[in-house]
Amino acid sequence: MKADPLMEIPESREEAIALQQLLRQRCIWERVIDTNDIALVAGADAAYSESLVYAAAVLVSFPSMEPVAHRVAIEPLAFPYEPGMLAFREGPALLSALIRLPMRPQVIFFNGHGRAHPRRFGLAAHMGVLLHTPSVGIAERTLIGRAEPPADADGATSPLIDGGEVVGMAVRTRSGSRPVIVSQGYMIDLAQAVELTIASAHGERIPLPLRQADRLAGAARREHGFA
DNA sequence: GCGACAG
DNA sequence: ATCTTGTCGC
């Protein structure tokens, strides 16, 4: 016998969609953690080489954003890129890096969408459910839905709407910069997801733990990929 | 049928 | 995501 894997890799698109719909039933969009109880937040992101995925997880204090720890996981790519299926491509490695962190964060930021997904279950929501940890999705571009551009001021927002439903928020974390798309991952409401994103950005466009994870993953790729 | 399409 | 030079702007 072998231990139950935290994540299974589907062998077909149909199987992947079925798994998303199954896990989505365990997803809740309500706020579960009080912001005052948050002391640690994390960010996780991935980089790729031809056949490997390099995942990085960074842990920082909140709201001071001081570095606490970081981990990197390198695994073979076992799923193609398909819009809406990102969790199956990056998920396994991201989970490996995250579970190796020395302490559990109260919230995790992911580079991708959460609820702002065609089946309302993007990478951030998927990871949150599997880790049973509140999560937030931060994306550069929209996958579904449409939002008016937020005013050009720090913290300005504009709802991302899809099918008459508010699935996320375009947030101008820093005036003069393009807005980021924030959406609920798991155990969090949209207002808190936006609030934590802004509080973790510290004047930059992207939440600090996510920026660090991005750099770390890229560095890992260069060192192992070739060099 | 024709686009759109996280990373 | 990744492949890549110069270049406009603060």
PDB file of C-alpha atoms (C1' of nucleotides) in Angstrom:
ATOM      1  CA  MET A   1       0.000   0.000   0.000  1.00  0.00           C
ATOM      2  CA  LYS A   2       1.043   3.567  -0.504  1.00  0.00           C
ATOM      3  CA  ALA A   3       0.063   6.684   1.395  1.00  0.00           C
ATOM      4  CA  ASP A   4      -2.777   8.764   0.059  1.00  0.00           C
ATOM      5  CA  PRO A   5      -1.248  11.488  -2.083  1.00  0.00           C
ATOM      6  CA  LEU A   6      -2.297  15.008  -1.178  1.00  0.00           C
ATOM      7  CA  MET A   7      -3.035  15.518  -4.827  1.00  0.00           C
ATOM      8  CA  GLU A   8      -3.964  13.234  -7.700  1.00  0.00           C
ATOM      9  CA  ILE A   9      -3.041  13.885 -11.317  1.00  0.00           C
ATOM     10  CA  PRO A  10      -5.971  13.294 -13.697  1.00  0.00           C
ATOM     11  CA  GLU A  11      -5.332  11.427 -16.942  1.00  0.00           C
ATOM     12  CA  SER A  12      -7.895  13.288 -18.972  1.00  0.00           C
ATOM     13  CA  ARG A  13      -9.649  16.623 -19.119  1.00  0.00           C
ATOM     14  CA  GLU A  14     -12.907  14.975 -18.148  1.00  0.00           C
ATOM     15  CA  GLU A  15     -11.329  13.381 -15.105  1.00  0.00           C
ATOM     16  CA  ALA A  16      -9.780  16.713 -14.148  1.00  0.00           C
ATOM     17  CA  ILE A  17     -13.111  18.512 -14.335  1.00  0.00           C
ATOM     18  CA  ALA A  18     -14.796  15.803 -12.287  1.00  0.00           C
ATOM     19  CA  LEU A  19     -12.121  16.118  -9.604  1.00  0.00           C
ATOM     20  CA  GLN A  20     -12.482  19.906  -9.538  1.00  0.00           C
ATOM     21  CA  GLN A  21     -16.211  19.632  -9.068  1.00  0.00           C
ATOM     22  CA  LEU A  22     -15.777  17.094  -6.288  1.00  0.00           C
ATOM     23  CA  LEU A  23     -13.269  19.212  -4.369  1.00  0.00           C
ATOM     24  CA  ARG A  24     -15.257  22.358  -5.010  1.00  0.00           C
ATOM     25  CA  GLN A  25     -17.982  20.957  -2.805  1.00  0.00           C
ATOM     26  CA  ARG A  26     -15.611  21.262   0.131  1.00  0.00           C
ATOM     27  CA  CYS A  27     -14.789  24.865  -0.671  1.00  0.00           C
ATOM     28  CA  ILE A  28     -16.304  27.615   1.440  1.00  0.00           C
ATOM     29  CA  TRP A  29     -16.131  31.296   0.566  1.00  0.00           C
ATOM     30  CA  GLU A  30     -16.929  32.641   4.017  1.00  0.00           C
ATOM     31  CA  ARG A  31     -14.421  34.367   6.254  1.00  0.00           C
ATOM     32  CA  VAL A  32     -13.164  31.988   8.920  1.00  0.00           C
ATOM     33  CA  ILE A  33     -10.086  33.749  10.262  1.00  0.00           C
ATOM     34  CA  ASP A  34     -10.157  37.138  11.950  1.00  0.00           C
ATOM     35  CA  THR A  35      -7.528  39.423  10.490  1.00  0.00           C
ATOM     36  CA  ASN A  36      -6.305  40.232  14.000  1.00  0.00           C
ATOM     37  CA  ASP A  37      -5.392  36.578  14.483  1.00  0.00           C
ATOM     38  CA  ILE A  38      -3.082  36.483  11.496  1.00  0.00           C
ATOM     39  CA  ALA A  39       0.600  36.336  12.410  1.00  0.00           C
ATOM     40  CA  LEU A  40       2.043  34.438   9.449  1.00  0.00           C
ATOM     41  CA  VAL A  41       1.210  34.537   5.742  1.00  0.00           C
ATOM     42  CA  ALA A  42       2.832  32.686   2.873  1.00  0.00           C
ATOM     43  CA  GLY A  43       3.203  32.999  -0.872  1.00  0.00           C
ATOM     44  CA  ALA A  44       3.739  30.170  -3.353  1.00  0.00           C
ATOM     45  CA  ASP A  45       4.713  30.322  -7.012  1.00  0.00           C
ATOM     46  CA  ALA A  46       6.305  28.167  -9.693  1.00  0.00           C
ATOM     47  CA  ALA A  47       8.775  28.379 -12.576  1.00  0.00           C
ATOM     48  CA  TYR A  48       9.410  25.774 -15.277  1.00  0.00           C
ATOM     49  CA  SER A  49      12.200  24.307 -17.329  1.00  0.00           C
ATOM     50  CA  GLU A  50      11.456  21.879 -20.169  1.00  0.00           C
ATOM     51  CA  SER A  51      10.510  18.957 -17.990  1.00  0.00           C
ATOM     52  CA  LEU A  52      10.531  20.187 -14.429  1.00  0.00           C
ATOM     53  CA  VAL A  53       8.518  22.507 -12.234  1.00  0.00           C
ATOM     54  CA  TYR A  54      10.298  24.521  -9.556  1.00  0.00           C
ATOM     55  CA  ALA A  55       7.991  25.561  -6.739  1.00  0.00           C
ATOM     56  CA  ALA A  56       8.853  28.019  -3.996  1.00  0.00           C
ATOM     57  CA  ALA A  57       6.995  28.759  -0.767  1.00  0.00           C
ATOM     58  CA  VAL A  58       7.868  31.788   1.316  1.00  0.00           C
ATOM     59  CA  LEU A  59       6.724  32.433   4.877  1.00  0.00           C
ATOM     60  CA  VAL A  60       6.643  35.964   6.322  1.00  0.00           C
ATOM     61  CA  SER A  61       5.312  37.598   9.468  1.00  0.00           C
ATOM     62  CA  PHE A  62       2.115  39.637   9.309  1.00  0.00           C
ATOM     63  CA  PRO A  63       1.642  42.526   9.126  1.00  0.00           C
ATOM     64  CA  SER A  64       5.354  43.322   9.465  1.00  0.00           C
ATOM     65  CA  MET A  65       6.295  41.201   6.435  1.00  0.00           C
ATOM     66  CA  GLU A  66       9.616  40.048   7.883  1.00  0.00           C
ATOM     67  CA  PRO A  67      11.064  36.909   6.286  1.00  0.00           C
ATOM     68  CA  VAL A  68      10.607  33.782   8.398  1.00  0.00           C
ATOM     69  CA  ALA A  69      11.389  30.790   6.180  1.00  0.00           C
ATOM     70  CA  HIS A  70      11.273  29.444   2.623  1.00  0.00           C
ATOM     71  CA  ARG A  71      11.315  26.104   0.851  1.00  0.00           C
ATOM     72  CA  VAL A  72      11.763  24.921  -2.732  1.00  0.00           C
ATOM     73  CA  ALA A  73      10.461  21.731  -4.331  1.00  0.00           C
ATOM     74  CA  ILE A  74      11.445  20.410  -7.745  1.00  0.00           C
ATOM     75  CA  GLU A  75       9.258  17.851  -9.489  1.00  0.00           C
ATOM     76  CA  PRO A  76       8.721  16.565 -13.022  1.00  0.00           C
ATOM     77  CA  LEU A  77       5.996  18.251 -15.069  1.00  0.00           C
ATOM     78  CA  ALA A  78       3.139  15.770 -15.265  1.00  0.00           C
ATOM     79  CA  PHE A  79       0.305  17.810 -16.737  1.00  0.00           C
ATOM     80  CA  PRO A  80       0.075  20.170 -19.738  1.00  0.00           C
ATOM     81  CA  TYR A  81      -0.869  23.812 -19.454  1.00  0.00           C
ATOM     82  CA  GLU A  82      -4.537  24.272 -20.077  1.00  0.00           C
ATOM     83  CA  PRO A  83      -6.422  27.412 -19.028  1.00  0.00           C
ATOM     84  CA  GLY A  84      -8.610  26.421 -16.098  1.00  0.00           C
ATOM     85  CA  MET A  85      -6.486  23.398 -15.154  1.00  0.00           C
ATOM     86  CA  LEU A  86      -3.422  25.127 -13.720  1.00  0.00           C
ATOM     87  CA  ALA A  87      -3.704  23.396 -10.343  1.00  0.00           C
ATOM     88  CA  PHE A  88      -2.893  20.033 -11.894  1.00  0.00           C
ATOM     89  CA  ARG A  89       0.277  21.409 -13.454  1.00  0.00           C
ATOM     90  CA  GLU A  90       1.707  23.419 -10.566  1.00  0.00           C
ATOM     91  CA  GLY A  91      -0.228  22.031  -7.628  1.00  0.00           C
ATOM     92  CA  PRO A  92       1.867  18.977  -6.736  1.00  0.00           C
ATOM     93  CA  ALA A  93       5.118  20.935  -6.488  1.00  0.00           C
ATOM     94  CA  LEU A  94       3.494  23.895  -4.721  1.00  0.00           C
ATOM     95  CA  LEU A  95       2.055  21.570  -2.097  1.00  0.00           C
ATOM     96  CA  SER A  96       5.424  19.885  -1.592  1.00  0.00           C
ATOM     97  CA  ALA A  97       7.109  23.205  -0.917  1.00  0.00           C
ATOM     98  CA  LEU A  98       4.320  24.461   1.341  1.00  0.00           C
ATOM     99  CA  ILE A  99       4.030  21.419   3.570  1.00  0.00           C
ATOM    100  CA  ARG A 100       7.774  21.588   4.212  1.00  0.00           C
ATOM    101  CA  LEU A 101       7.543  25.033   5.769  1.00  0.00           C
ATOM    102  CA  PRO A 102       8.474  24.881   9.472  1.00  0.00           C
ATOM    103  CA  MET A 103       5.266  26.612  10.547  1.00  0.00           C
ATOM    104  CA  ARG A 104       1.739  26.904   9.218  1.00  0.00           C
ATOM    105  CA  PRO A 105       0.650  30.278   7.869  1.00  0.00           C
ATOM    106  CA  GLN A 106      -2.896  31.499   8.526  1.00  0.00           C
ATOM    107  CA  VAL A 107      -3.250  32.563   4.892  1.00  0.00           C
ATOM    108  CA  ILE A 108      -1.504  31.643   1.643  1.00  0.00           C
ATOM    109  CA  PHE A 109      -1.269  33.744  -1.548  1.00  0.00           C
ATOM    110  CA  PHE A 110      -1.119  31.967  -4.887  1.00  0.00           C
ATOM    111  CA  ASN A 111      -0.161  33.257  -8.301  1.00  0.00           C
ATOM    112  CA  GLY A 112      -3.380  32.546 -10.195  1.00  0.00           C
ATOM    113  CA  HIS A 113      -7.119  32.708  -9.683  1.00  0.00           C
ATOM    114  CA  GLY A 114      -9.341  31.297  -6.979  1.00  0.00           C
ATOM    115  CA  ARG A 115     -13.051  31.860  -7.478  1.00  0.00           C
ATOM    116  CA  ALA A 116     -12.491  33.860 -10.678  1.00  0.00           C
ATOM    117  CA  HIS A 117     -12.438  30.629 -12.660  1.00  0.00           C
ATOM    118  CA  PRO A 118     -14.823  29.074 -15.218  1.00  0.00           C
ATOM    119  CA  ARG A 119     -15.926  26.472 -12.663  1.00  0.00           C
ATOM    120  CA  ARG A 120     -15.254  28.715  -9.654  1.00  0.00           C
ATOM    121  CA  PHE A 121     -12.342  26.552  -8.564  1.00  0.00           C
ATOM    122  CA  GLY A 122      -9.005  27.917  -9.674  1.00  0.00           C
ATOM    123  CA  LEU A 123      -5.540  27.073  -8.337  1.00  0.00           C
ATOM    124  CA  ALA A 124      -5.858  29.132  -5.147  1.00  0.00           C
ATOM    125  CA  ALA A 125      -9.159  27.529  -4.158  1.00  0.00           C
ATOM    126  CA  HIS A 126      -7.876  24.053  -5.020  1.00  0.00           C
ATOM    127  CA  MET A 127      -4.739  24.461  -2.915  1.00  0.00           C
ATOM    128  CA  GLY A 128      -6.687  25.972  -0.034  1.00  0.00           C
ATOM    129  CA  VAL A 129      -9.051  23.014   0.138  1.00  0.00           C
ATOM    130  CA  LEU A 130      -6.245  20.443   0.035  1.00  0.00           C
ATOM    131  CA  LEU A 131      -4.249  22.263   2.711  1.00  0.00           C
ATOM    132  CA  HIS A 132      -7.348  23.263   4.647  1.00  0.00           C
ATOM    133  CA  THR A 133      -5.867  26.736   4.900  1.00  0.00           C
ATOM    134  CA  PRO A 134      -7.364  30.113   3.956  1.00  0.00           C
ATOM    135  CA  SER A 135      -6.049  31.210   0.550  1.00  0.00           C
ATOM    136  CA  VAL A 136      -6.116  34.086  -1.917  1.00  0.00           C
ATOM    137  CA  GLY A 137      -5.599  34.104  -5.672  1.00  0.00           C
ATOM    138  CA  ILE A 138      -3.559  36.931  -7.237  1.00  0.00           C
ATOM    139  CA  ALA A 139      -3.481  37.114 -11.028  1.00  0.00           C
ATOM    140  CA  GLU A 140      -1.954  39.375 -13.643  1.00  0.00           C
ATOM    141  CA  ARG A 141      -4.690  38.829 -16.190  1.00  0.00           C
ATOM    142  CA  THR A 142      -8.286  37.749 -16.083  1.00  0.00           C
ATOM    143  CA  LEU A 143      -9.345  34.246 -17.100  1.00  0.00           C
ATOM    144  CA  ILE A 144     -13.087  34.880 -17.077  1.00  0.00           C
ATOM    145  CA  GLY A 145     -15.255  37.875 -16.276  1.00  0.00           C
ATOM    146  CA  ARG A 146     -14.838  41.553 -16.861  1.00  0.00           C
ATOM    147  CA  ALA A 147     -14.000  44.556 -14.675  1.00  0.00           C
ATOM    148  CA  GLU A 148     -13.870  48.274 -15.263  1.00  0.00           C
ATOM    149  CA  PRO A 149     -10.403  49.717 -14.614  1.00  0.00           C
ATOM    150  CA  PRO A 150     -10.054  50.921 -10.997  1.00  0.00           C
ATOM    151  CA  ALA A 151      -9.305  54.624 -10.409  1.00  0.00           C
ATOM    152  CA  ASP A 152      -5.607  55.433 -10.512  1.00  0.00           C
ATOM    153  CA  ALA A 153      -5.198  55.644  -6.756  1.00  0.00           C
ATOM    154  CA  ASP A 154      -3.636  53.412  -4.100  1.00  0.00           C
ATOM    155  CA  GLY A 155      -6.103  50.727  -3.095  1.00  0.00           C
ATOM    156  CA  ALA A 156      -8.722  51.588  -5.720  1.00  0.00           C
ATOM    157  CA  THR A 157     -10.903  48.618  -6.671  1.00  0.00           C
ATOM    158  CA  SER A 158     -13.417  47.513  -9.269  1.00  0.00           C
ATOM    159  CA  PRO A 159     -15.468  44.299  -9.127  1.00  0.00           C
ATOM    160  CA  LEU A 160     -14.737  41.457 -11.542  1.00  0.00           C
ATOM    161  CA  ILE A 161     -18.080  40.182 -12.777  1.00  0.00           C
ATOM    162  CA  ASP A 162     -18.869  36.972 -14.617  1.00  0.00           C
ATOM    163  CA  GLY A 163     -22.367  35.854 -15.400  1.00  0.00           C
ATOM    164  CA  GLY A 164     -23.818  38.500 -13.115  1.00  0.00           C
ATOM    165  CA  GLU A 165     -21.725  37.191 -10.232  1.00  0.00           C
ATOM    166  CA  VAL A 166     -18.909  39.069  -8.487  1.00  0.00           C
ATOM    167  CA  VAL A 167     -16.061  36.557  -8.724  1.00  0.00           C
ATOM    168  CA  GLY A 168     -13.162  38.777  -7.817  1.00  0.00           C
ATOM    169  CA  MET A 169     -11.782  42.303  -7.608  1.00  0.00           C
ATOM    170  CA  ALA A 170      -9.422  44.314  -9.795  1.00  0.00           C
ATOM    171  CA  VAL A 171      -7.159  46.036  -7.266  1.00  0.00           C
ATOM    172  CA  ARG A 172      -4.797  48.926  -7.916  1.00  0.00           C
ATOM    173  CA  THR A 173      -2.395  48.008  -5.116  1.00  0.00           C
ATOM    174  CA  ARG A 174      -0.148  50.897  -6.173  1.00  0.00           C
ATOM    175  CA  SER A 175      -1.206  54.001  -8.092  1.00  0.00           C
ATOM    176  CA  GLY A 176       0.445  54.179 -11.475  1.00  0.00           C
ATOM    177  CA  SER A 177       0.685  50.385 -11.753  1.00  0.00           C
ATOM    178  CA  ARG A 178      -1.605  47.988 -13.549  1.00  0.00           C
ATOM    179  CA  PRO A 179      -4.213  46.486 -11.244  1.00  0.00           C
ATOM    180  CA  VAL A 180      -3.969  42.871 -10.076  1.00  0.00           C
ATOM    181  CA  ILE A 181      -6.928  40.511 -10.031  1.00  0.00           C
ATOM    182  CA  VAL A 182      -7.720  39.281  -6.529  1.00  0.00           C
ATOM    183  CA  SER A 183     -10.139  36.439  -5.880  1.00  0.00           C
ATOM    184  CA  GLN A 184     -11.157  34.282  -2.987  1.00  0.00           C
ATOM    185  CA  GLY A 185      -9.369  31.004  -2.565  1.00  0.00           C
ATOM    186  CA  TYR A 186     -10.728  29.224   0.482  1.00  0.00           C
ATOM    187  CA  MET A 187     -12.170  30.114   3.903  1.00  0.00           C
ATOM    188  CA  ILE A 188     -12.091  33.827   3.126  1.00  0.00           C
ATOM    189  CA  ASP A 189     -14.475  36.431   1.759  1.00  0.00           C
ATOM    190  CA  LEU A 190     -13.632  38.846  -1.021  1.00  0.00           C
ATOM    191  CA  ALA A 191     -13.349  41.869   1.257  1.00  0.00           C
ATOM    192  CA  GLN A 192     -10.737  40.192   3.439  1.00  0.00           C
ATOM    193  CA  ALA A 193      -8.893  38.793   0.425  1.00  0.00           C
ATOM    194  CA  VAL A 194      -8.526  42.335  -0.902  1.00  0.00           C
ATOM    195  CA  GLU A 195      -7.684  43.715   2.531  1.00  0.00           C
ATOM    196  CA  LEU A 196      -4.900  41.186   3.087  1.00  0.00           C
ATOM    197  CA  THR A 197      -3.554  41.673  -0.425  1.00  0.00           C
ATOM    198  CA  ILE A 198      -3.164  45.398   0.129  1.00  0.00           C
ATOM    199  CA  ALA A 199      -1.756  44.908   3.633  1.00  0.00           C
ATOM    200  CA  SER A 200       0.818  42.438   2.279  1.00  0.00           C
ATOM    201  CA  ALA A 201       1.827  44.504  -0.725  1.00  0.00           C
ATOM    202  CA  HIS A 202       3.634  47.104   1.354  1.00  0.00           C
ATOM    203  CA  GLY A 203       3.485  49.705  -1.361  1.00  0.00           C
ATOM    204  CA  GLU A 204       4.498  47.315  -4.115  1.00  0.00           C
ATOM    205  CA  ARG A 205       2.194  45.903  -6.757  1.00  0.00           C
ATOM    206  CA  ILE A 206       2.369  42.276  -5.618  1.00  0.00           C
ATOM    207  CA  PRO A 207       2.133  40.898  -2.044  1.00  0.00           C
ATOM    208  CA  LEU A 208       5.682  40.455  -0.710  1.00  0.00           C
ATOM    209  CA  PRO A 209       5.555  36.700  -0.043  1.00  0.00           C
ATOM    210  CA  LEU A 210       4.414  36.170  -3.628  1.00  0.00           C
ATOM    211  CA  ARG A 211       7.193  38.338  -5.058  1.00  0.00           C
ATOM    212  CA  GLN A 212       9.751  36.437  -2.995  1.00  0.00           C
ATOM    213  CA  ALA A 213       8.358  33.086  -4.057  1.00  0.00           C
ATOM    214  CA  ASP A 214       8.522  34.203  -7.678  1.00  0.00           C
ATOM    215  CA  ARG A 215      12.205  35.147  -7.381  1.00  0.00           C
ATOM    216  CA  LEU A 216      13.074  32.006  -5.449  1.00  0.00           C
ATOM    217  CA  ALA A 217      11.441  29.742  -8.016  1.00  0.00           C
ATOM    218  CA  GLY A 218      13.235  31.536 -10.827  1.00  0.00           C
ATOM    219  CA  ALA A 219      16.571  31.259  -9.044  1.00  0.00           C
ATOM    220  CA  ALA A 220      16.031  27.542  -8.467  1.00  0.00           C
ATOM    221  CA  ARG A 221      15.294  27.044 -12.150  1.00  0.00           C
ATOM    222  CA  ARG A 222      18.500  28.758 -13.220  1.00  0.00           C
ATOM    223  CA  GLU A 223      20.667  26.814 -10.822  1.00  0.00           C
ATOM    224  CA  HIS A 224      19.300  23.387 -11.616  1.00  0.00           C
ATOM    225  CA  GLY A 225      17.986  23.945 -15.143  1.00  0.00           C
ATOM    226  CA  PHE A 226      21.392  24.768 -16.649  1.00  0.00           C
ATOM    227  CA  ALA A 227      24.453  26.440 -15.101  1.00  0.00           C
TER     228      ALA A 227
ATOM    229  C1'  DG B   1     -18.921  28.563 -35.768  1.00  0.00           C
ATOM    230  C1'  DC B   2     -15.530  32.269 -33.880  1.00  0.00           C
ATOM    231  C1'  DG B   3     -12.704  34.170 -30.244  1.00  0.00           C
ATOM    232  C1'  DA B   4     -10.688  33.967 -25.412  1.00  0.00           C
ATOM    233  C1'  DC B   5      -7.684  31.690 -22.727  1.00  0.00           C
ATOM    234  C1'  DA B   6      -4.433  32.228 -14.986  1.00  0.00           C
ATOM    235  C1'  DG B   7       0.774  30.346 -15.363  1.00  0.00           C
TER     236       DG B   7
ATOM    237  C1'  DA C   1       5.416  30.142 -17.843  1.00  0.00           C
ATOM    238  C1'  DT C   2       9.547  30.853 -21.352  1.00  0.00           C
ATOM    239  C1'  DC C   3      12.274  32.770 -25.432  1.00  0.00           C
ATOM    240  C1'  DT C   4      14.817  37.865 -25.823  1.00  0.00           C
ATOM    241  C1'  DT C   5      17.244  44.016 -27.033  1.00  0.00           C
ATOM    242  C1'  DG C   6      16.534  47.954 -26.578  1.00  0.00           C
ATOM    243  C1'  DT C   7      14.093  51.592 -24.602  1.00  0.00           C
ATOM    244  C1'  DC C   8      10.686  55.038 -22.347  1.00  0.00           C
ATOM    245  C1'  DG C   9       9.956  56.929 -17.777  1.00  0.00           C
ATOM    246  C1'  DC C  10      10.459  58.085 -12.754  1.00  0.00           C
TER     247       DC C  10
END
